[in-house]
């Protein structure tokens, strides 16, 4: 730095230069996670608006929130496919990727994790995974998802039988970095990237169940349609992923008629 430059700089500018700090990925990630937790709390308080929405609408809401608090966040960016959520620092020297799935069958949710781990992640040290849970008891669901990953239950998923060695490479049994937190909305899970590096994937859950049992709720037609959508989506996911047909075919057909009345005209 030349003397001429120092002579022309103001005291305020010099102070700013002195206080410049190198980018700290861990600090950035912890700040990001704090803001995500805040976003989750806000979204859960308005679950009546999102209780039956698809993944894209809820993901869009999360991205808008992150943009609103100053992050360079985007949806469906390209990284060996379309990544649900991408967050970068101001200089774009750091990238955080995340995938999102609705909380139906664990095998179906695992498909989202497979996308994140075997397709999108490359050099990242941190990544994220969101579960949008639209039914009762999200805590039990999340604990079971924790067990599904850490105990190796994913190995029973028939669809990955010809990729089992690859899955075992990426997903180790009992690889939990941190157990459940006090607010029960996240846990960390360590995977191995394609390059052999450890990546800490933070799993988040959004509890979006909304089905009020008061008189207004019981008589709300749009609420009945929304709950029918959730039920049909869950049943079809289990039917497809786990070869489990509907236990109550009458309920399934009645729900289909509520969601798609034009098919029954």
Short mmCIF file of C-alpha atoms in Angstrom, two decimals:
data_model
loop_
_atom_site.label_atom_id
_atom_site.label_comp_id
_atom_site.label_asym_id
_atom_site.label_seq_id
_atom_site.Cartn_x
_atom_site.Cartn_y
_atom_site.Cartn_z
CA UNK A 1 0.00 0.00 0.00
CA UNK A 2 1.62 3.27 -1.11
CA UNK A 3 2.12 6.36 1.07
CA UNK A 4 0.05 8.40 -1.42
CA UNK A 5 -2.89 6.11 -0.83
CA UNK A 6 -2.59 6.47 2.93
CA UNK A 7 -2.42 10.26 2.62
CA UNK A 8 -5.66 10.38 0.63
CA UNK A 9 -7.72 8.05 2.82
CA UNK A 10 -10.04 9.50 5.46
CA UNK A 11 -9.85 8.44 9.13
CA UNK A 12 -13.22 6.70 8.80
CA UNK A 13 -12.06 4.72 5.76
CA UNK A 14 -8.82 3.78 7.51
CA UNK A 15 -10.76 2.56 10.54
CA UNK A 16 -12.97 0.44 8.27
CA UNK A 17 -9.88 -1.13 6.68
CA UNK A 18 -8.38 -1.91 10.07
CA UNK A 19 -11.60 -3.66 11.14
CA UNK A 20 -11.85 -5.82 8.02
CA UNK A 21 -11.91 -9.50 8.90
CA UNK A 22 -11.49 -12.52 6.59
CA UNK A 23 -14.65 -14.47 5.78
CA UNK A 24 -15.37 -17.03 8.49
CA UNK A 25 -17.52 -19.87 7.14
CA UNK A 26 -18.44 -21.25 10.56
CA UNK A 27 -19.60 -17.84 11.81
CA UNK A 28 -21.63 -17.30 8.62
CA UNK A 29 -23.28 -20.72 8.92
CA UNK A 30 -24.20 -20.24 12.58
CA UNK A 31 -25.75 -16.88 11.76
CA UNK A 32 -27.63 -18.45 8.85
CA UNK A 33 -28.97 -21.23 11.07
CA UNK A 34 -30.15 -18.74 13.68
CA UNK A 35 -32.06 -16.85 10.97
CA UNK A 36 -33.51 -20.10 9.59
CA UNK A 37 -34.74 -21.05 13.06
CA UNK A 38 -36.39 -17.65 13.29
CA UNK A 39 -37.98 -18.14 9.86
CA UNK A 40 -39.32 -21.55 10.91
CA UNK A 41 -40.96 -20.06 14.01
CA UNK A 42 -42.67 -17.38 11.91
CA UNK A 43 -43.89 -19.87 9.30
CA UNK A 44 -45.21 -22.30 11.92
CA UNK A 45 -47.28 -19.47 13.43
CA UNK A 46 -49.02 -19.07 10.06
CA UNK A 47 -49.50 -22.78 9.35
CA UNK A 48 -53.14 -22.10 8.44
CA UNK A 49 -51.85 -20.65 5.17
CA UNK A 50 -49.42 -23.46 4.27
CA UNK A 51 -50.78 -26.64 5.90
CA UNK A 52 -51.51 -28.35 2.56
CA UNK A 53 -49.16 -26.50 0.19
CA UNK A 54 -46.55 -28.28 -1.90
CA UNK A 55 -42.80 -28.10 -1.32
CA UNK A 56 -42.15 -25.33 -3.85
CA UNK A 57 -44.49 -22.82 -2.19
CA UNK A 58 -43.03 -23.36 1.27
CA UNK A 59 -39.48 -23.29 -0.07
CA UNK A 60 -40.26 -20.03 -1.85
CA UNK A 61 -41.42 -18.57 1.47
CA UNK A 62 -38.18 -19.60 3.19
CA UNK A 63 -36.06 -18.10 0.41
CA UNK A 64 -38.01 -14.83 0.52
CA UNK A 65 -37.48 -14.65 4.28
CA UNK A 66 -33.72 -15.19 3.89
CA UNK A 67 -33.56 -12.54 1.18
CA UNK A 68 -35.48 -10.20 3.43
CA UNK A 69 -32.86 -10.44 6.17
CA UNK A 70 -30.01 -9.83 3.74
CA UNK A 71 -28.89 -13.19 2.35
CA UNK A 72 -28.05 -13.92 -1.27
CA UNK A 73 -30.60 -16.75 -1.45
CA UNK A 74 -32.16 -18.39 -4.50
CA UNK A 75 -34.32 -21.33 -5.59
CA UNK A 76 -33.79 -24.03 -8.21
CA UNK A 77 -30.19 -23.10 -8.99
CA UNK A 78 -28.10 -25.50 -11.07
CA UNK A 79 -25.55 -27.82 -9.46
CA UNK A 80 -25.75 -31.19 -11.23
CA UNK A 81 -29.50 -30.60 -11.13
CA UNK A 82 -31.91 -28.07 -9.63
CA UNK A 83 -31.11 -27.38 -5.97
CA UNK A 84 -34.09 -26.31 -3.86
CA UNK A 85 -32.25 -23.62 -1.85
CA UNK A 86 -28.87 -21.99 -2.42
CA UNK A 87 -27.33 -19.37 -0.12
CA UNK A 88 -24.07 -17.56 -0.89
CA UNK A 89 -21.97 -14.95 0.87
CA UNK A 90 -21.62 -11.46 -0.61
CA UNK A 91 -18.51 -12.38 -2.62
CA UNK A 92 -19.99 -15.75 -3.69
CA UNK A 93 -16.93 -17.53 -2.33
CA UNK A 94 -19.09 -19.72 -0.09
CA UNK A 95 -22.16 -21.75 -1.06
CA UNK A 96 -24.68 -23.49 1.20
CA UNK A 97 -27.08 -25.94 -0.45
CA UNK A 98 -30.32 -27.37 0.91
CA UNK A 99 -33.02 -29.75 -0.25
CA UNK A 100 -36.62 -29.94 1.00
CA UNK A 101 -39.28 -32.67 1.15
CA UNK A 102 -42.79 -33.04 2.54
CA UNK A 103 -42.84 -35.39 5.52
CA UNK A 104 -44.61 -38.47 4.22
CA UNK A 105 -42.86 -41.86 3.98
CA UNK A 106 -39.29 -41.96 5.27
CA UNK A 107 -38.18 -43.61 2.03
CA UNK A 108 -39.72 -40.74 0.09
CA UNK A 109 -37.95 -38.19 2.29
CA UNK A 110 -34.72 -40.15 1.87
CA UNK A 111 -34.99 -39.60 -1.89
CA UNK A 112 -34.53 -35.89 -1.19
CA UNK A 113 -31.50 -36.61 0.96
CA UNK A 114 -30.07 -38.77 -1.84
CA UNK A 115 -30.45 -35.86 -4.25
CA UNK A 116 -28.61 -33.53 -1.91
CA UNK A 117 -25.78 -35.91 -1.04
CA UNK A 118 -25.17 -37.91 -4.23
CA UNK A 119 -25.99 -35.23 -6.78
CA UNK A 120 -25.56 -31.67 -5.47
CA UNK A 121 -22.88 -31.59 -2.75
CA UNK A 122 -19.27 -31.32 -3.91
CA UNK A 123 -16.86 -29.12 -1.91
CA UNK A 124 -19.26 -27.86 0.76
CA UNK A 125 -18.55 -28.39 4.47
CA UNK A 126 -22.12 -27.59 5.47
CA UNK A 127 -25.51 -28.25 3.88
CA UNK A 128 -29.18 -28.29 4.89
CA UNK A 129 -32.25 -30.49 4.63
CA UNK A 130 -35.82 -29.37 5.34
CA UNK A 131 -38.84 -31.53 6.15
CA UNK A 132 -42.26 -29.91 5.82
CA UNK A 133 -44.49 -31.92 8.15
CA UNK A 134 -48.22 -31.28 7.68
CA UNK A 135 -49.67 -33.89 10.02
CA UNK A 136 -49.90 -34.37 13.79
CA UNK A 137 -46.87 -35.13 15.98
CA UNK A 138 -43.96 -33.73 14.02
CA UNK A 139 -41.64 -34.47 16.96
CA UNK A 140 -42.19 -38.24 16.76
CA UNK A 141 -41.78 -38.10 13.00
CA UNK A 142 -38.50 -36.20 13.33
CA UNK A 143 -37.15 -38.61 15.96
CA UNK A 144 -38.00 -41.52 13.66
CA UNK A 145 -36.23 -39.77 10.78
CA UNK A 146 -33.20 -39.35 13.07
CA UNK A 147 -33.30 -43.10 13.74
CA UNK A 148 -33.88 -43.95 10.06
CA UNK A 149 -30.59 -42.25 9.16
CA UNK A 150 -28.42 -43.10 12.16
CA UNK A 151 -29.42 -46.78 12.47
CA UNK A 152 -29.14 -47.51 8.76
CA UNK A 153 -32.85 -48.24 8.22
CA UNK A 154 -32.47 -46.71 4.76
CA UNK A 155 -30.74 -49.95 3.73
CA UNK A 156 -34.17 -51.64 3.72
CA UNK A 157 -35.40 -49.30 0.96
CA UNK A 158 -35.79 -51.66 -2.01
CA UNK A 159 -35.41 -48.94 -4.62
CA UNK A 160 -31.74 -48.41 -3.71
CA UNK A 161 -30.78 -52.10 -3.66
CA UNK A 162 -28.56 -51.70 -6.74
CA UNK A 163 -26.90 -48.61 -5.22
CA UNK A 164 -26.54 -49.89 -1.68
CA UNK A 165 -22.73 -49.84 -1.62
CA UNK A 166 -22.75 -46.22 -2.77
CA UNK A 167 -25.33 -45.29 -0.13
CA UNK A 168 -23.29 -47.00 2.58
CA UNK A 169 -20.28 -44.96 1.49
CA UNK A 170 -22.14 -41.67 1.93
CA UNK A 171 -24.29 -42.55 4.96
CA UNK A 172 -22.58 -44.05 8.01
CA UNK A 173 -24.43 -45.64 10.91
CA UNK A 174 -24.55 -43.53 14.09
CA UNK A 175 -22.85 -40.49 12.51
CA UNK A 176 -24.70 -37.93 14.60
CA UNK A 177 -22.67 -34.79 15.22
CA UNK A 178 -25.17 -33.26 17.63
CA UNK A 179 -28.27 -34.81 19.15
CA UNK A 180 -31.62 -33.10 19.42
CA UNK A 181 -31.70 -29.54 20.69
CA UNK A 182 -34.00 -28.05 23.28
CA UNK A 183 -36.49 -26.75 20.75
CA UNK A 184 -36.48 -30.06 18.84
CA UNK A 185 -36.49 -28.44 15.39
CA UNK A 186 -33.13 -29.64 14.10
CA UNK A 187 -30.26 -32.10 14.33
CA UNK A 188 -26.92 -32.44 12.53
CA UNK A 189 -25.97 -35.51 10.51
CA UNK A 190 -22.50 -36.15 9.05
CA UNK A 191 -22.27 -37.60 5.55
CA UNK A 192 -19.29 -38.33 3.31
CA UNK A 193 -19.12 -36.41 0.03
CA UNK A 194 -18.15 -37.84 -3.35
CA UNK A 195 -14.64 -36.53 -2.70
CA UNK A 196 -14.42 -38.31 0.64
CA UNK A 197 -14.87 -35.19 2.76
CA UNK A 198 -17.11 -35.00 5.81
CA UNK A 199 -20.12 -32.72 5.36
CA UNK A 200 -22.39 -31.68 8.21
CA UNK A 201 -26.01 -31.68 7.05
CA UNK A 202 -28.38 -29.81 9.33
CA UNK A 203 -31.85 -31.36 9.27
CA UNK A 204 -34.72 -28.98 10.02
CA UNK A 205 -38.40 -29.75 10.47
CA UNK A 206 -41.32 -27.35 10.04
CA UNK A 207 -44.47 -28.34 11.93
CA UNK A 208 -47.29 -27.16 9.64
CA UNK A 209 -50.26 -29.20 10.84
CA UNK A 210 -53.52 -27.22 10.90
CA UNK A 211 -56.88 -28.91 11.49
CA UNK A 212 -58.90 -27.00 14.13
CA UNK A 213 -61.67 -29.00 15.77
CA UNK A 214 -63.92 -26.07 16.71
CA UNK A 215 -67.27 -25.45 14.96
CA UNK A 216 -65.78 -23.10 12.38
CA UNK A 217 -63.03 -25.57 11.58
CA UNK A 218 -65.39 -28.54 11.32
CA UNK A 219 -67.61 -26.70 8.84
CA UNK A 220 -64.80 -25.20 6.72
CA UNK A 221 -64.98 -26.78 3.26
CA UNK A 222 -61.57 -25.56 2.11
CA UNK A 223 -60.04 -27.09 5.25
CA UNK A 224 -61.66 -30.43 4.43
CA UNK A 225 -60.24 -30.27 0.91
CA UNK A 226 -56.81 -29.36 2.27
CA UNK A 227 -56.79 -32.27 4.71
CA UNK A 228 -57.93 -34.59 1.92
CA UNK A 229 -54.99 -33.39 -0.22
CA UNK A 230 -52.57 -34.21 2.60
CA UNK A 231 -54.10 -37.66 3.06
CA UNK A 232 -54.05 -38.51 -0.66
CA UNK A 233 -50.46 -37.31 -0.98
CA UNK A 234 -49.36 -39.41 2.00
CA UNK A 235 -51.16 -42.56 0.85
CA UNK A 236 -49.87 -42.29 -2.71
CA UNK A 237 -46.32 -41.72 -1.47
CA UNK A 238 -46.42 -44.86 0.70
CA UNK A 239 -48.07 -46.81 -2.10
CA UNK A 240 -45.32 -45.80 -4.52
CA UNK A 241 -42.29 -45.90 -2.17
CA UNK A 242 -43.20 -48.78 0.12
CA UNK A 243 -45.78 -50.74 -1.88
CA UNK A 244 -48.40 -50.15 0.82
CA UNK A 245 -51.88 -49.74 -0.73
CA UNK A 246 -54.56 -47.73 1.11
CA UNK A 247 -55.82 -49.46 4.24
CA UNK A 248 -59.21 -47.76 3.92
CA UNK A 249 -60.12 -47.69 0.24
CA UNK A 250 -63.44 -45.90 0.90
CA UNK A 251 -61.68 -43.06 2.73
CA UNK A 252 -59.11 -42.86 -0.05
CA UNK A 253 -61.76 -42.64 -2.77
CA UNK A 254 -63.80 -40.08 -0.82
CA UNK A 255 -60.67 -37.98 -0.34
CA UNK A 256 -59.85 -38.24 -4.05
CA UNK A 257 -63.36 -37.01 -4.85
CA UNK A 258 -62.92 -34.01 -2.55
CA UNK A 259 -59.60 -33.07 -4.15
CA UNK A 260 -60.47 -33.90 -7.77
CA UNK A 261 -64.28 -33.65 -8.08
CA UNK A 262 -64.04 -33.28 -11.86
CA UNK A 263 -62.84 -36.90 -12.11
CA UNK A 264 -66.09 -38.14 -10.58
CA UNK A 265 -68.57 -36.17 -12.68
#
